[in-house]
XYZ file of C-alpha atoms in Angstrom:
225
model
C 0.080 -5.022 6.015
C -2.500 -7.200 6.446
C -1.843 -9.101 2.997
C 1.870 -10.373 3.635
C 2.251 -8.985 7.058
C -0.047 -9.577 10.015
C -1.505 -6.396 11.386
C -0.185 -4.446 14.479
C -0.797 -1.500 15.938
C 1.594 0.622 14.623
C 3.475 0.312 11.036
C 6.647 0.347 12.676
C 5.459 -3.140 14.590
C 4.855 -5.178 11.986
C 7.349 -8.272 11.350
C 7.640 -10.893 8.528
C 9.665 -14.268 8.927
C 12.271 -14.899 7.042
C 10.392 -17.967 5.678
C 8.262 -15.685 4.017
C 10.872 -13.599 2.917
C 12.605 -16.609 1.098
C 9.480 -17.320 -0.378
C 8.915 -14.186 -2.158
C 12.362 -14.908 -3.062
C 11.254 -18.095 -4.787
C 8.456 -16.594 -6.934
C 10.793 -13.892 -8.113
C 12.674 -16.631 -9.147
C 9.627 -18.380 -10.879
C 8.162 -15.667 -12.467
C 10.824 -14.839 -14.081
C 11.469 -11.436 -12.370
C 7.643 -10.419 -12.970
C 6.529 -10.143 -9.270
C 6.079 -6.776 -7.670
C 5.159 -5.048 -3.969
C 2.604 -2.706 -4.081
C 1.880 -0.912 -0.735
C 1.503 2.651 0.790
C 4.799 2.596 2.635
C 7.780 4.279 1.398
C 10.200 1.883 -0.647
C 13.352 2.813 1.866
C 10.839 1.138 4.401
C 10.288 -1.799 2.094
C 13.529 -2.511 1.200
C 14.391 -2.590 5.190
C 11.295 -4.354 6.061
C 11.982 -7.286 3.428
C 15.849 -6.832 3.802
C 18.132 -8.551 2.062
C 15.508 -9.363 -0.774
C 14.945 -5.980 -3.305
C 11.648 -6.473 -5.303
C 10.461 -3.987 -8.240
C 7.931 -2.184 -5.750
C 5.564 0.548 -5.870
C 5.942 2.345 -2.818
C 3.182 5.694 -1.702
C 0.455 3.989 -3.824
C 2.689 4.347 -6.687
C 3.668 8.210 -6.388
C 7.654 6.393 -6.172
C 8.455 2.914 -8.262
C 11.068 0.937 -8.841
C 11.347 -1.223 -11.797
C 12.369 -4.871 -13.001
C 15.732 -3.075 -14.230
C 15.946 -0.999 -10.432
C 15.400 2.585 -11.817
C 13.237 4.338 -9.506
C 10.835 7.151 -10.537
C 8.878 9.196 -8.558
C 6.076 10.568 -9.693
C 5.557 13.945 -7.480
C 7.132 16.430 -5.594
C 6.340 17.340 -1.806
C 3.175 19.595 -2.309
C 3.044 22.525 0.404
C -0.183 21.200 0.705
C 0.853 18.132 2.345
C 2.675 19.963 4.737
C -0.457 21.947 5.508
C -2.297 18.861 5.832
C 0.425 17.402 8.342
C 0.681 20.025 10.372
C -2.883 19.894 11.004
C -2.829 16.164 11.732
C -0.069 16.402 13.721
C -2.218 19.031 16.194
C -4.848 16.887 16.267
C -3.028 13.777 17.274
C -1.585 15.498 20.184
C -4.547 16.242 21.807
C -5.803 12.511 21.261
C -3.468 10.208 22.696
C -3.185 6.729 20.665
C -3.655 9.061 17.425
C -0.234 7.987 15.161
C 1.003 10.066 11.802
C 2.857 8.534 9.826
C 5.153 11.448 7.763
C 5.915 9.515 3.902
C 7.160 12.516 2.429
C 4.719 12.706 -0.277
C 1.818 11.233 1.511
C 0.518 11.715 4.788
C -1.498 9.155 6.801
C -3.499 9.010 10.347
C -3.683 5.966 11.896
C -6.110 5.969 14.709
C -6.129 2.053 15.405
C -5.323 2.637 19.384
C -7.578 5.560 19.262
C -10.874 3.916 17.644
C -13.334 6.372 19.229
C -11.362 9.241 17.091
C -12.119 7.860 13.968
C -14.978 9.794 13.267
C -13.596 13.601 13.548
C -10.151 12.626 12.368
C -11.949 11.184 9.078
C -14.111 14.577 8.511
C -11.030 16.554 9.243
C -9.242 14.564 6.487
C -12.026 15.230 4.599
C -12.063 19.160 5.110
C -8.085 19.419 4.462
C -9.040 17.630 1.290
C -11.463 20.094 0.066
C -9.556 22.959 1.251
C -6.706 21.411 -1.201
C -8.578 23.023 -4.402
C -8.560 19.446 -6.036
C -4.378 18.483 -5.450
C -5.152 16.314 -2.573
C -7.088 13.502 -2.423
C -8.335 11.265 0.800
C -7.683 7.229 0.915
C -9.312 6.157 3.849
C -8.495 2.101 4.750
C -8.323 0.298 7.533
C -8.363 2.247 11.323
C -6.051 5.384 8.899
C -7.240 7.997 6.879
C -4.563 9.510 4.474
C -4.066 12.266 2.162
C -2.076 11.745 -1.531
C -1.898 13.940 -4.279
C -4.615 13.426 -6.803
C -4.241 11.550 -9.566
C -2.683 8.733 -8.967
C -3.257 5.303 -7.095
C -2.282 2.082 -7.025
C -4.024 1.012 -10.172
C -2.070 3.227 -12.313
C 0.938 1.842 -10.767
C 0.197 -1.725 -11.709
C -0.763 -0.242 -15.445
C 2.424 0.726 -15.915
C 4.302 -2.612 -14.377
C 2.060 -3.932 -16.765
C 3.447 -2.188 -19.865
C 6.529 -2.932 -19.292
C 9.315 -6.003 -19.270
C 8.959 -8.425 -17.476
C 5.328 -8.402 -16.614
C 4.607 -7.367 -20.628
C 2.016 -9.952 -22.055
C 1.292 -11.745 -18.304
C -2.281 -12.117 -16.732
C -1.700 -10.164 -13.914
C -2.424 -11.399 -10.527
C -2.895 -8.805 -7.642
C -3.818 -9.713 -4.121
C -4.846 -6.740 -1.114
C -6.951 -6.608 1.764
C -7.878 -2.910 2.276
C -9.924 -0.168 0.608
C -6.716 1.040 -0.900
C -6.383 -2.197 -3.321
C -9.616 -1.840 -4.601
C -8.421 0.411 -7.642
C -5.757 -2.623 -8.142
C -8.577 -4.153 -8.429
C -10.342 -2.466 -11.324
C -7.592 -2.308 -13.331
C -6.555 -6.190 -12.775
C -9.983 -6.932 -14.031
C -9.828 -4.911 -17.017
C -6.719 -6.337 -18.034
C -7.767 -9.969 -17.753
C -6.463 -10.673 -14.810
C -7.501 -12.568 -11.377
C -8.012 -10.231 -8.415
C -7.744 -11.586 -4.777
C -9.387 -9.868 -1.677
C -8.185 -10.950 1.564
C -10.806 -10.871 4.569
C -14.312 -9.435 4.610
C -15.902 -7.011 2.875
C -17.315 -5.511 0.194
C -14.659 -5.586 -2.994
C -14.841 -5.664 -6.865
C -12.127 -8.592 -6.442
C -13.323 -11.780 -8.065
C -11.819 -14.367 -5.303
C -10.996 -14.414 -1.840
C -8.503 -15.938 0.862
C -9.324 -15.541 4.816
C -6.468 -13.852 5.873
C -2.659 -13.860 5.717
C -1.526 -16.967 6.398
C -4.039 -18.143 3.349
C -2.185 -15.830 1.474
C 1.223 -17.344 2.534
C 0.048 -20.918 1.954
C -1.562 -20.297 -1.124
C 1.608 -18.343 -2.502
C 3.752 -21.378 -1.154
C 1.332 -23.612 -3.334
C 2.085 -21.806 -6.548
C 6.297 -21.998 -5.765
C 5.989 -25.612 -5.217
């Protein structure tokens, strides 16, 4: 969202054309299998969003990934502290209409984009649950959400280990995101040489830019031409 997809107000509004979806389809093709989805959502979600096309994703920030071959590996197990954590989110959000949680199984997120004037408390009480966690959770914060993960892993190591492995082995990787989230992408893109793209404003270790998501779609249209 917000790199492929245009933003909406809820995660369960967003919509991609099936243009777009055929030309994902066409760099799959091109790179010879060695192009990958890397979001927060769950991968069932994915795999419906993007339906019929299945790309290797990484879905939770990488806490579940499927590979170029299709195994899938997850990388945690629901921590009671998550459930904690949701509980305590979910309480909040019902006395703040416009507050949303989103329930991923292993991750929990906050989304406060219809409720911009709770951002503030619903950041520090992400923040508390965090501490309270004795070091298992940690908080991603991105754009109008706040969301607690386990610790320890992100989307960086995610692309690391695409990276390792056939058919992305030996590439320049080349990893394009638009939130706070992508910014450990980022770092590890860079370190292995390759290009990183931020889309929109802000500050970003990424070493380009495009505007927004249609740039992203044109550009990517570019490159399958």
């Amino acid at each position: 969202d917000g790199t492929l997809l245009h933003l909406a107000d809820t995660p369960d509004a967003v919509t991609i054309e099936r243009a777009s979806i055929d030309l994902l389809a066409r760099l799959h093709r091109a790179c010879g299998g060695a192009l990958a989805l890397i979001t927060g959502r769950r991968i069932a979600d994915v795999d419906r969003l993007f339906a019929p096309l299945r790309l290797p994703v990484a879905g939770q920030h990488g806490f579940e990934r499927r590979d170029a071959a299709g195994r899938v590996r997850s990388h945690a197990h629901a921590l009671p502290q998550i459930a904690v954590a949701r509980a305590r989110l979910q309480a909040f959000a019902a006395r703040l209409p416009g507050v949303l949680i989103e329930d991923k199984g292993l991750t929990v997120a906050a989304h406060y984009r219809l409720a911009p004037r709770a951002g503030e408390a619903l950041d520090a009480l992400a923040e508390r649950l965090a501490g309270e966690s004795a070091g298992l959770l940690s908080l991603q914060r991105g754009k109008m959400l706040v969301e607690l993960r386990p610790a320890g892993r992100h989307k960086g190591t995610a692309i690391g280990e695409f990276l390792d492995e056939p058919p992305f082995q030996g590439r320049a990787p080349v990893f394009i995101g638009d939130d706070l989230t992508d910014e450990h992408g980022f770092r590890v893109v860079n370190a292995r040489g390759g290009l990183s793209i931020k889309v929109g404003e802000g500050p970003s270790v990424a070493a380009a830019r495009l505007p927004d998501v249609d740039a992203v779609r044109a550009w990517l249209a570019r490159l399958a031409a």
